Amino acid sequence: MRMEHTVLPMTQDNGELDSLVRKRIRALRVAQGWSLDELATRARLSPSTLSRIENGQRRLALDQLVTLARALDTSLDQLVETASDDVISSPMIDAARRRMQWPIRADPGMTVVRQRMTDPPPDSPSRLRAHPGREWLVVLSGTAVLLLGNRRFRVETNQAAEFPTMLPHAIGAEGGPCEVLGIFDRDARRGHQRDEGTDDASRPSP
């Protein structure tokens, strides 16, 4: 008995989307280091069928794409996602704190922050902050000092640090200015915003 496949609907830019999906399948396969035979086995397709899919000699069937997405450890939405016009974004600039930040459109909970620091970390444990979330940072230039609980880390240029922000923490510069690029999840970003609001409120007016 012949099995019918639901064909992926293509609207405007039919050819472009079709070609993009095929290239994406091949690129993901190559990135995994898999041959046609290996991916075909994982997706329960014949190597010849997979080859024709990649080369545009076979129509794209939705059920096959679902299986291929699963085999490639991605989702169907990501496999057929079209290019976005919003590729370039400009930073939001906070001159007072020498900081720039960018939201990550694909994951609204994530924020990228670039900051120039000149002061050392606080010398009082009471000034360390803890809040839900996780933070990743890399030092772009100079040397940073990260206080994390009872430990002190020197983070040199091009070194990165990652830690849960429920550990009391603070960061500052050592031996001159340093620039840090950090990635915060939603909880970590909110925690920093609350801390900064408290700090601002406690500062005397100029």
CSV table of C-alpha atoms in Angstrom, one decimal:
chain,number,residue,atom,x,y,z
A,1,MET,CA,0.0,0.0,0.0
A,2,ARG,CA,1.3,3.4,-0.9
A,3,MET,CA,1.9,5.9,2.0
A,4,GLU,CA,0.8,9.4,1.4
A,5,HIS,CA,2.9,12.3,2.8
A,6,THR,CA,1.6,15.7,3.7
A,7,VAL,CA,3.6,18.2,1.6
A,8,LEU,CA,4.9,21.2,3.4
A,9,PRO,CA,2.8,24.2,2.2
A,10,MET,CA,4.9,26.9,0.5
A,11,THR,CA,3.4,30.4,-0.1
A,12,GLN,CA,5.3,33.5,-1.2
A,13,ASP,CA,9.1,33.0,-1.7
A,14,ASN,CA,8.3,29.3,-2.1
A,15,GLY,CA,11.5,28.5,-3.8
A,16,GLU,CA,13.6,30.4,-1.3
A,17,LEU,CA,12.1,28.7,1.8
A,18,ASP,CA,12.3,25.3,0.1
A,19,SER,CA,16.0,25.9,-0.7
A,20,LEU,CA,16.7,27.3,2.8
A,21,VAL,CA,15.2,24.2,4.5
A,22,ARG,CA,17.2,21.8,2.3
A,23,LYS,CA,20.5,23.7,3.0
A,24,ARG,CA,19.7,23.8,6.7
A,25,ILE,CA,19.2,20.0,6.8
A,26,ARG,CA,22.5,19.5,5.1
A,27,ALA,CA,24.4,22.1,7.2
A,28,LEU,CA,23.0,20.6,10.5
A,29,ARG,CA,24.0,17.1,9.4
A,30,VAL,CA,27.5,18.2,8.4
A,31,ALA,CA,27.9,20.1,11.7
A,32,GLN,CA,27.1,16.9,13.6
A,33,GLY,CA,29.8,15.1,11.5
A,34,TRP,CA,27.2,12.6,10.2
A,35,SER,CA,27.2,11.0,6.7
A,36,LEU,CA,24.0,10.7,4.7
A,37,ASP,CA,23.8,7.1,5.9
A,38,GLU,CA,24.1,8.0,9.6
A,39,LEU,CA,21.4,10.7,9.5
A,40,ALA,CA,19.1,8.5,7.3
A,41,THR,CA,19.4,5.7,9.9
A,42,ARG,CA,18.5,8.1,12.7
A,43,ALA,CA,15.6,9.6,10.8
A,44,ARG,CA,14.5,6.1,9.5
A,45,LEU,CA,14.8,7.2,5.9
A,46,SER,CA,16.7,5.6,3.1
A,47,PRO,CA,20.0,7.3,2.2
A,48,SER,CA,18.7,7.9,-1.4
A,49,THR,CA,15.5,9.6,0.0
A,50,LEU,CA,17.6,11.8,2.2
A,51,SER,CA,20.0,12.6,-0.6
A,52,ARG,CA,17.1,13.7,-2.9
A,53,ILE,CA,15.6,15.8,-0.1
A,54,GLU,CA,18.9,17.7,0.4
A,55,ASN,CA,19.5,18.0,-3.4
A,56,GLY,CA,16.0,19.3,-4.2
A,57,GLN,CA,15.0,16.2,-6.2
A,58,ARG,CA,12.2,15.3,-3.8
A,59,ARG,CA,9.3,17.3,-2.4
A,60,LEU,CA,9.4,18.3,1.2
A,61,ALA,CA,6.9,16.2,3.2
A,62,LEU,CA,5.9,17.5,6.6
A,63,ASP,CA,6.1,14.1,8.4
A,64,GLN,CA,9.6,13.6,7.1
A,65,LEU,CA,10.6,17.1,8.2
A,66,VAL,CA,9.3,16.4,11.7
A,67,THR,CA,11.4,13.2,11.8
A,68,LEU,CA,14.5,15.0,10.5
A,69,ALA,CA,14.1,17.8,13.0
A,70,ARG,CA,14.0,15.3,15.8
A,71,ALA,CA,17.0,13.4,14.5
A,72,LEU,CA,18.9,16.6,14.1
A,73,ASP,CA,18.1,17.6,17.7
A,74,THR,CA,16.1,20.7,16.7
A,75,SER,CA,12.4,21.6,16.3
A,76,LEU,CA,10.3,21.8,13.2
A,77,ASP,CA,9.8,25.5,13.8
A,78,GLN,CA,13.5,26.1,13.8
A,79,LEU,CA,14.0,23.9,10.7
A,80,VAL,CA,11.5,25.9,8.6
A,81,GLU,CA,12.2,29.3,10.2
A,82,THR,CA,12.6,32.1,7.7
A,83,ALA,CA,15.3,34.8,7.9
A,84,SER,CA,14.3,37.8,10.0
A,85,ASP,CA,14.6,41.4,8.8
A,86,ASP,CA,15.6,42.4,12.3
A,87,VAL,CA,19.2,41.3,12.1
A,88,ILE,CA,21.0,44.4,13.3
A,89,SER,CA,20.1,46.1,16.6
A,90,SER,CA,21.6,49.2,18.4
A,91,PRO,CA,22.4,49.2,22.1
A,92,MET,CA,20.5,51.0,24.8
A,93,ILE,CA,23.2,53.2,26.4
A,94,ASP,CA,23.4,54.0,30.1
A,95,ALA,CA,26.2,56.6,30.1
A,96,ALA,CA,26.0,57.1,33.9
A,97,ARG,CA,27.0,53.5,34.5
A,98,ARG,CA,29.2,53.2,31.4
A,99,ARG,CA,27.1,50.5,30.1
A,100,MET,CA,25.4,49.3,26.9
A,101,GLN,CA,22.8,46.5,26.7
A,102,TRP,CA,21.0,44.6,24.0
A,103,PRO,CA,17.9,42.3,24.4
A,104,ILE,CA,18.1,39.0,22.6
A,105,ARG,CA,15.0,38.9,20.4
A,106,ALA,CA,14.9,35.1,20.1
A,107,ASP,CA,14.8,34.8,23.9
A,108,PRO,CA,13.2,37.9,25.5
A,109,GLY,CA,14.4,36.7,28.9
A,110,MET,CA,18.1,37.1,28.0
A,111,THR,CA,20.0,40.4,28.0
A,112,VAL,CA,23.6,41.1,26.9
A,113,VAL,CA,25.4,43.9,28.8
A,114,ARG,CA,28.7,45.5,28.0
A,115,GLN,CA,30.2,47.6,30.9
A,116,ARG,CA,33.4,49.5,31.6
A,117,MET,CA,34.5,49.3,35.2
A,118,THR,CA,37.2,51.3,36.9
A,119,ASP,CA,36.5,50.7,40.6
A,120,PRO,CA,37.6,47.6,42.5
A,121,PRO,CA,34.9,45.3,44.0
A,122,PRO,CA,33.5,46.3,47.3
A,123,ASP,CA,35.6,45.4,50.4
A,124,SER,CA,32.7,44.7,52.6
A,125,PRO,CA,30.8,41.3,52.5
A,126,SER,CA,27.6,43.2,53.3
A,127,ARG,CA,27.7,44.8,49.8
A,128,LEU,CA,27.7,41.5,47.9
A,129,ARG,CA,24.3,40.8,46.3
A,130,ALA,CA,22.4,37.5,45.8
A,131,HIS,CA,19.3,37.0,43.8
A,132,PRO,CA,17.7,34.2,41.6
A,133,GLY,CA,19.2,33.7,38.1
A,134,ARG,CA,22.4,32.8,36.3
A,135,GLU,CA,25.1,35.0,34.8
A,136,TRP,CA,27.8,34.5,32.2
A,137,LEU,CA,30.5,37.1,31.5
A,138,VAL,CA,33.7,37.4,29.6
A,139,VAL,CA,36.4,40.1,30.1
A,140,LEU,CA,37.1,42.0,26.9
A,141,SER,CA,40.0,44.0,28.2
A,142,GLY,CA,41.9,44.5,31.5
A,143,THR,CA,41.5,42.3,34.5
A,144,ALA,CA,38.4,41.9,36.6
A,145,VAL,CA,38.0,40.6,40.1
A,146,LEU,CA,34.9,38.4,40.9
A,147,LEU,CA,33.9,37.9,44.5
A,148,LEU,CA,31.7,34.8,44.8
A,149,GLY,CA,30.6,33.8,48.2
A,150,ASN,CA,33.9,33.5,50.2
A,151,ARG,CA,36.0,33.1,47.1
A,152,ARG,CA,37.9,35.7,45.0
A,153,PHE,CA,38.7,35.1,41.3
A,154,ARG,CA,40.9,37.1,39.0
A,155,VAL,CA,39.4,37.0,35.5
A,156,GLU,CA,41.9,38.0,32.8
A,157,THR,CA,41.2,39.3,29.3
A,158,ASN,CA,39.4,36.7,27.2
A,159,GLN,CA,38.6,34.5,30.2
A,160,ALA,CA,35.0,33.9,31.1
A,161,ALA,CA,33.1,33.1,34.3
A,162,GLU,CA,29.7,31.5,34.8
A,163,PHE,CA,27.8,31.2,38.1
A,164,PRO,CA,24.4,31.1,39.8
A,165,THR,CA,23.5,34.5,41.1
A,166,MET,CA,22.1,33.1,44.3
A,167,LEU,CA,25.7,33.0,45.5
A,168,PRO,CA,26.5,36.5,47.0
A,169,HIS,CA,28.7,38.2,44.3
A,170,ALA,CA,30.3,41.4,43.1
A,171,ILE,CA,32.7,42.3,40.4
A,172,GLY,CA,35.2,45.1,39.9
A,173,ALA,CA,38.4,46.1,38.1
A,174,GLU,CA,42.0,45.4,39.2
A,175,GLY,CA,45.0,47.4,38.2
A,176,GLY,CA,43.1,49.8,35.9
A,177,PRO,CA,39.9,49.9,33.8
A,178,CYS,CA,38.4,46.7,32.4
A,179,GLU,CA,35.5,46.0,30.1
A,180,VAL,CA,33.2,43.1,30.6
A,181,LEU,CA,30.5,41.5,28.4
A,182,GLY,CA,27.8,39.7,30.4
A,183,ILE,CA,24.8,37.6,29.5
A,184,PHE,CA,22.0,37.6,32.1
A,185,ASP,CA,18.8,35.5,32.3
A,186,ARG,CA,15.6,37.2,33.2
A,187,ASP,CA,15.9,36.6,37.0
A,188,ALA,CA,19.5,37.8,37.1
A,189,ARG,CA,18.7,41.0,35.2
A,190,ARG,CA,15.8,41.8,37.5
A,191,GLY,CA,18.0,41.2,40.5
A,192,HIS,CA,20.6,43.6,39.2
A,193,GLN,CA,17.9,46.2,38.4
A,194,ARG,CA,16.5,46.0,42.0
A,195,ASP,CA,20.0,46.3,43.5
A,196,GLU,CA,20.8,49.3,41.3
A,197,GLY,CA,17.5,50.9,42.2
A,198,THR,CA,18.4,50.4,45.9
A,199,ASP,CA,21.8,51.8,45.4
A,200,ASP,CA,20.6,54.8,43.6
A,201,ALA,CA,18.0,55.5,46.2
A,202,SER,CA,20.6,55.3,49.0
A,203,ARG,CA,23.0,57.7,47.2
A,204,PRO,CA,22.9,61.3,48.4
A,205,SER,CA,21.7,63.8,45.8
A,206,PRO,CA,24.4,65.8,44.1
